Backbone as a ProteinNet text record, in pm:
[ID]
protein_1_A
[PRIMARY]
MLGRILLSTSLVAGLLIAGCAPQRSLVGTWSGDGGMMPGGSITYTFTQQGQAEMVVAGNIPPSNHRMEIRAKGTYEFQGDKVTIKTTNVDTKNLPEEVAASVKGQIEGSLKQPQIGTVQWVSDREVTINFGGEAGAIVLVRDGTAPNAEPSAAQ
[TERTIARY]
2304.9	2213.2	2097.8	2038.9	1928.8	1974.5	2098.4	2154.4	2161.2	2202.5	2209.4	2070.5	1974.6	1837	1784.2	1807.4	1760.8	1830.3	1962.4	2037.4	1987.5	1967	1916.8	1778	1691.9	1557	1562	1650	1662.9	1711.8	1809.6	1861.1	1753.8	1679.6	1573.3	1466	1425.8	1324.2	1373.8	1499.1	1556.6	1556.1	1593	1592.1	1450.6	1355.5	1217	1164.9	1195.5	1151.2	1215.8	1345.4	1415	1359.8	1329.1	1274.6	1134.4	1060.8	923.2	914.7	1027.1	1023.5	981.9	883.4	836.7	942	949.2	1039.6	980.8	1065.8	1018	958.9	867.2	794.5	821.5	832	845.7	709.6	601	467.4	442.9	403	375.9	444.7	444.2	506.1	632.2	739.3	870.8	919	973.3	1018	1161.5	1227.6	1363.9	1401.9	1525.5	1581.7	1609.9	1575.9	1597	1740.2	1829.9	1973	2021.9	2028.3	2095.4	2019.6	1888.3	1810	1781.5	1795.4	1758.6	1611	1582.3	1443.7	1387.6	1475	1433	1378.2	1292.1	1238.9	1217.2	1216.9	1188.4	1092.6	993	894.9	873.3	882.3	849.6	723.4	631.4	514.6	513.1	509.5	506.1	373.4	300.2	171.6	184.5	85.1	78	71.8	16.1	-2.5	120.5	232.4	354.7	368.6	287.4	298.2	394.2	466.4	559.9	540.9	559.3	556.5	667.9	741.3	847.1	817.3	823.4	804.6	927.7	992.3	1106.2	1062	1078.9	1040.4	1153.6	1163.5	1266.5	1263.2	1351.6	1361.1	1474	1446.5	1547.1	1625.3	1757.4	1836.8	1852.5	1876.6	1885.2	1749.1	1644.5	1515.4	1434.2	1475.4	1400.8	1260.8	1243.3	1115.2	1091.5	976.1	944.2	904.2	962.7	929.2	903.6	845.5	815.5	829.3	889.2	897.7	832.5	740	665.9	687.2	738.8	761.7	677.2	608.7	526.5	574.8	550.8	590.4	557	639.8	620.6	749.5	737	855.8	844.6	961.1	971.6	1072.7	1043.6	1133.7	1159.6	1284.8	1323.2	1457.9	1463.1	1587.8	1621.3	1739	1776.9	1778.6	1712.8	1712.3	1571.7	1562.7	1438.1	1466.4	1378.4	1389.2	1268.5	1296.1	1189.7	1194.1	1079.3	1066.1	970.7	1023	943.2	868.2	739.2	656.4	606	608.8	554.4	625.1	657.8	721.7	645	611.1	545.1	623.4	619	681.8	575.1	601.1	505.8	582.5	530.4	586.7	726.9	754.5	880.3	849.3	935.7	916.1	913.4	828.7	808.4	938.5	1030.2	1154.9	1240.2	1229.2	1304.4	1232.2	1099.4	1020.6	1043.8	1041.4	1059.9	1197.6	1299.3	1435.5	1451	1401.1	1413.3	1338.7	1216.2	1136	1205.4	1260.3	1332.2	1453.9	1530.8	1649.1	1611.1	1508.2	1467.2	1413.9	1326.5	1272.4	1383.5	1482.6	1594.8	1677.1	1702.3	1785.1	1709	1576.3	1498.8	1445.2	1490	1443	1488.2	1601	1649.5	1595.3	1562.6	1517.4	1625.2	1580.9	1670.9	1674.7	1793.7	1807.4	1882.9	1820.9	1881.8	1897.4	1999.2	2020.7	1959.7	1869.7	1797.8	1867.4	1900.5	1958.1	1864.4	1813.4	1718.5	1792.4	1762.9	1816.6	1724.6	1593.2	1490	1365.6	1254.7	1132.1	1078.5	1124	1074.3	1177.3	1298.2	1402.1	1485.4	1504.2	1586.5	1683.8	1791.6	1881.6	1874.8	1844.6	1843.7	1958	2049.7	2165.7	2147	2126.5	2110.3	2243.1	2349.9	2481.5	2489.4	2602.3	2620.4	2590.1	2533.1	2501.7	2393.6	2299.4	2188.8	2238.6	2337.2	2393.2	2292.3	2315.7	2229.9	2127.6	2005.2	1895.6	1844	1837.5	1782	1634.4	1548	1403.9	1342.8	1241	1171.1	1025.4	969.6	831.5	731.3	626.1	511.3	544.8	643.1	670	732.6	776.8	844.4	985.8	1040.3	1171.6	1280.8	1382	1493.9	1570.3	1649.1	1731.7	1822.7	1845.7	1933	2076.1	2116	2252.4	2253.5	2356.5	2363.7	2377.6	2315.6	2325.8	2453.4	2489.1	2609.1	2592.2	2467.4	2440.3	2481.5	2508.1	2541.3	2681.9
-1157.7	-1189.3	-1273.7	-1233.3	-1308	-1449.4	-1460.5	-1590.9	-1683.8	-1631.4	-1713.1	-1757.4	-1669.7	-1703.4	-1813.8	-1800.2	-1901.7	-2035.6	-2031.4	-2152.9	-2219	-2141.3	-2195.1	-2255.4	-2184.7	-2235	-2365.3	-2373.3	-2495.8	-2612.1	-2586.3	-2691.3	-2740.7	-2649.8	-2688.5	-2767.7	-2722.7	-2794	-2933.8	-2945.3	-3076.1	-3170.5	-3119.2	-3201	-3243.7	-3152.8	-3187.1	-3294.3	-3281.4	-3380.8	-3515.7	-3516.4	-3641.7	-3703.4	-3621.6	-3672	-3725.9	-3680.5	-3725.5	-3848	-3888.3	-4004.6	-4127.1	-4201.9	-4317.1	-4427	-4498.8	-4611.8	-4726.1	-4798.8	-4914.5	-5015.6	-5095.4	-5189.1	-5332.8	-5421.3	-5563.3	-5632.4	-5559.7	-5620.5	-5688	-5814.2	-5892.6	-6027.5	-6098	-6230.4	-6220.8	-6281.1	-6278.5	-6422.5	-6456.3	-6593.3	-6595.6	-6708.4	-6725.4	-6871.3	-6894.7	-7028.2	-7085.5	-7212.8	-7278.8	-7311	-7292.7	-7305.7	-7446.9	-7491.6	-7616.7	-7741.6	-7733.3	-7850.8	-7855.8	-7973.1	-7984.7	-7949.3	-7869.8	-7830.6	-7742.9	-7679.9	-7603.4	-7466	-7419.5	-7284.1	-7229	-7097.5	-7031.2	-6916.7	-6901.4	-6795.6	-6726.7	-6595.7	-6515.2	-6436.4	-6429.3	-6343.6	-6251.6	-6121.2	-6020.2	-5945.4	-5931.5	-5862.2	-5721.1	-5640.2	-5502.9	-5502	-5608.3	-5617.3	-5670	-5689.8	-5732.9	-5884	-5961.2	-6106.4	-6151.7	-6260.3	-6314.8	-6465	-6515.3	-6659.3	-6693.3	-6800.5	-6847.4	-6993.1	-7027.2	-7164.9	-7206.1	-7313.3	-7370.7	-7507.5	-7532.5	-7661.3	-7712.8	-7843.1	-7901.4	-8052.1	-8113.2	-8258.5	-8306.8	-8411.9	-8467.4	-8575	-8553.8	-8656.9	-8777.6	-8895	-8937.1	-8977.9	-8980.2	-9031.7	-8929.8	-8801.9	-8692.7	-8677.2	-8720.1	-8704.4	-8555.1	-8503.1	-8359.9	-8328.2	-8226.1	-8185.6	-8037	-7993.4	-7851	-7817.4	-7703.5	-7650	-7512.9	-7490.1	-7363.6	-7302.2	-7179.5	-7107.6	-6980	-6955.7	-6834.8	-6754.1	-6622.3	-6535.3	-6391.2	-6301.9	-6158.9	-6099.2	-5976.6	-5909.3	-5759.3	-5694.8	-5548.7	-5510.9	-5404.7	-5358	-5210.2	-5176.2	-5036.7	-5011.9	-4904.9	-4872.7	-4983.2	-5046.3	-5158	-5290.7	-5295.9	-5417.2	-5475.2	-5606.5	-5678	-5776.3	-5776.3	-5866.8	-5959.3	-6089.8	-6189.4	-6273.8	-6282.1	-6364.5	-6479.2	-6601.5	-6719	-6769.6	-6798.2	-6847.5	-6989.3	-7038.5	-7170	-7229.5	-7358.7	-7428.5	-7557.5	-7581.5	-7705.9	-7768.5	-7901.8	-7972.9	-8051.5	-8075.7	-8149.1	-8246.5	-8366.2	-8469	-8514.2	-8510.2	-8565.3	-8694.4	-8795.9	-8916.3	-8877.9	-8944.9	-8908.8	-8892.7	-8989.3	-8984.9	-8864.4	-8820	-8703.3	-8574.7	-8573	-8452.3	-8400.6	-8488.8	-8446.3	-8384.4	-8446.3	-8395.8	-8260.8	-8250.8	-8126.1	-8014.1	-8041.4	-7939.9	-7892.4	-7985.9	-7950.2	-7864	-7900.2	-7822.3	-7681.8	-7671.1	-7539.7	-7454.5	-7512.2	-7435.5	-7390.1	-7476.7	-7439.8	-7325.8	-7329.1	-7224.8	-7094	-7099.8	-6978.5	-6913.7	-6959.4	-6896.9	-6751.6	-6723.4	-6586	-6520.8	-6392.3	-6323.7	-6331.5	-6347.8	-6347.9	-6205.7	-6147.3	-6009.5	-6011.4	-5954.6	-5951.2	-5809.4	-5790.4	-5661.2	-5669.3	-5574.9	-5572.4	-5477.4	-5528	-5443.9	-5450.9	-5336.3	-5328.6	-5329.1	-5425.5	-5430.1	-5346.2	-5359.8	-5280.6	-5287.9	-5228.6	-5237.3	-5380	-5464.8	-5602.2	-5706.9	-5664.8	-5761.3	-5709.4	-5797.8	-5763.9	-5877.2	-5841.4	-5939.9	-5919.3	-6026.4	-6018.7	-6105.2	-6044.1	-6115.6	-6139.9	-6267.4	-6305.2	-6345.3	-6347.8	-6383.8	-6531.9	-6574.8	-6713.7	-6811.9	-6928.1	-7033.2	-6990.1	-6908.9	-6867.1	-6781.8	-6697.1	-6613.1	-6519.6	-6485.7	-6391.9	-6467.4	-6418.3	-6477.5	-6370.8	-6404.2	-6313	-6348.1	-6248.5	-6269.3	-6171.9	-6219.3	-6137.3	-6128.1	-6007.8	-5983.1	-6059.9	-6108.5	-6171.7	-6295.7	-6370.7	-6500.5	-6502.5	-6388.2	-6390.3	-6440.8	-6508.7	-6570.2	-6465.6	-6488.7	-6394.5	-6391	-6285.3	-6274	-6395.1	-6440.7	-6555.5	-6522.3	-6398.7	-6357.7	-6304.2	-6340.9	-6287.1	-6135.5	-6069.6	-5924.4	-5884.6	-5759.8	-5708.3	-5708.3	-5720.1	-5713.6	-5841.6	-5948.3	-6074.6	-6076.1
1393.1	1500.3	1448.7	1335.9	1277.2	1240	1194.1	1157.3	1276.6	1394.3	1516.6	1560.4	1550.3	1590	1499.3	1369.2	1275.5	1299.8	1325.4	1352.9	1480.3	1586.2	1713.1	1695.3	1622.1	1597.7	1520	1420.4	1341.4	1427	1514.7	1602	1698	1760.3	1853.3	1780.1	1661.3	1583.4	1547.1	1508.6	1475.2	1594.3	1712.1	1832.6	1870.5	1856.2	1886.8	1792.5	1664.9	1567.4	1597.1	1625.2	1656.3	1784.1	1883.9	2010.2	1996.5	1896.5	1876.3	1787.1	1728.9	1640.5	1721.2	1673.4	1748.5	1751.6	1866.3	1877.1	1794	1725.9	1651.7	1748.7	1699.9	1784.3	1741.7	1840.3	1812.1	1801.9	1825.5	1824.7	1690.2	1695.8	1575.9	1583.7	1473.1	1463.9	1379.9	1431.6	1368.5	1352.5	1236.8	1211.2	1161.7	1188.5	1142	1132.9	1096.4	1080.4	1219.2	1239	1367.8	1398.3	1304.3	1329.4	1350.8	1474.8	1508.2	1463.6	1445	1409.9	1260.1	1198.2	1057.1	1037.6	936.7	910.6	1020	1096.5	1213.2	1181	1269.8	1258.8	1398.3	1407.9	1534.4	1505.7	1590.4	1573.9	1708	1707.9	1825.5	1794.1	1889.6	1878.1	1999.1	1973.8	2078.7	2067.2	2178.9	2174.4	2231	2201.1	2251.4	2405.1	2463.4	2608.4	2682.2	2611.8	2677.4	2691.8	2619.3	2621.7	2511.4	2537.3	2439	2427.1	2306.5	2283.8	2185.7	2216.1	2128.3	2094.3	1966.6	1922.6	1843.3	1888.7	1819	1768.8	1640.2	1582.8	1496.3	1487.1	1402.4	1407.1	1330	1321.9	1411.4	1489.2	1579.1	1504	1484.8	1418.5	1512	1471.5	1332	1274.2	1356.9	1310.9	1231.2	1236.1	1173.2	1230.7	1354.1	1424.1	1447.8	1406.8	1419.5	1563.2	1621.3	1757.5	1763.4	1876.2	1896.1	2043.6	2070.5	2206.1	2203.1	2294.2	2299.1	2438.3	2439.9	2565.7	2565.7	2676.5	2688.2	2807.8	2799.1	2908.5	2877.6	2931.3	2911.5	2854.9	2802.6	2751.9	2775.4	2777.3	2779.2	2672.4	2599.8	2495.2	2517.4	2550	2572.2	2506.5	2428.9	2358.7	2261.5	2280.5	2193.7	2269.4	2386.7	2469.2	2480	2462.7	2487.8	2601.9	2701	2815.2	2812	2804.5	2797.4	2924.5	2992.2	3113.1	3080.2	3082.9	3048.1	3170.7	3152.6	3262.6	3240.3	3114.9	3085.7	2964.3	2972.7	2861.1	2834.7	2708.4	2667.6	2553.7	2548.3	2437.8	2362.5	2234.8	2152.3	2062.6	2051.6	1963.9	2003.7	2133.3	2181.5	2256	2242.7	2324	2471.9	2551.3	2692.8	2769	2751.8	2827.9	2790.2	2667.1	2621.7	2661.5	2651.7	2680	2820.8	2920.6	3059.5	3079.7	3020.6	3034.4	2965.8	2841	2765.4	2835.8	2879.3	2947	3074.2	3151.4	3274.4	3247.2	3144.1	3108.6	3065.1	2983.3	2933.8	3048.1	3130.3	3242.7	3336	3358.8	3444.8	3387.6	3257	3196.2	3177.2	3179.2	3154.9	3282.2	3397.6	3521.4	3531.3	3471.9	3466.4	3339.8	3345.9	3224.1	3115.7	2992.3	2878.2	2823.2	2816.2	2768.8	2636.9	2534.4	2402.7	2352	2270.9	2204.9	2065.7	2037.7	1910.4	1814.9	1697.3	1592.4	1472.6	1433	1322	1190.2	1104.1	969	880.1	903.8	837	925.4	883	961.7	966.9	875.3	868.3	910.7	944.6	980.4	1097	1197	1312.7	1341.4	1408.1	1465.9	1616.3	1689.2	1835.3	1885	1960	2010.9	2160	2196.4	2336.6	2398.6	2318.4	2369.4	2403.4	2452.3	2493.4	2381.9	2421	2325.2	2226.4	2272.6	2186.3	2070.7	2098	1993.2	1930.5	1805.1	1733	1649.2	1651.6	1574.7	1479.2	1350.4	1250.3	1234.9	1256	1247.2	1147.5	1076.6	979.1	1021	1014	1057.2	971.5	1037.2	971.9	891.6	935.3	877.1	739	686.8	557.7	576.9	479.6	491.4	500.3	585.8	592.5	461.1	442.6	321.3	311.3	190.3	169.7	207.7	185.6	219.7	362.2	441.4	576.4	573.8	668.4	675.1	747.4	733.6	799.3	949.9	999.3	1142.5	1213.4	1141.7	1207.5	1257.4
[MASK]
++++++++++++++++++++++++++++++++++++++++++++++++++++++++++++++++++++++++++++++++++++++++++++++++++++++++++++++++++++++++++++++++++++++++++++++++++++++++++

């Protein structure tokens, strides 16, 4: 009888401890490789107040002209899902004729919330999979470079 009481108490205590474990937070700045663009980079900044900013920068072939796209909006993070709603897109260092087209395409594709699955590699590294063309993005907290070797999460 005493054994059952101790076992039950241990199970309840374990469940309470597991239930009290804080959820990991995306708050902060996360950086990664820009992927498709030479010299590319991507940076996400998530605030405590639910604001999000994404900056994609890279060189446009064949001229290697440096460009930047900055998207701002809001985000929600629950469980392993992050939902980003973009409200504003700006471009920098793009030729005028290209900037209008790129901005229009991005704004059109971002009218729907972007939902990604977050997989934690460590407290400082995550993989966010948005599916489709965007695919999985490996990000490291506070601008430190991602591991040179791909993680098993990719």
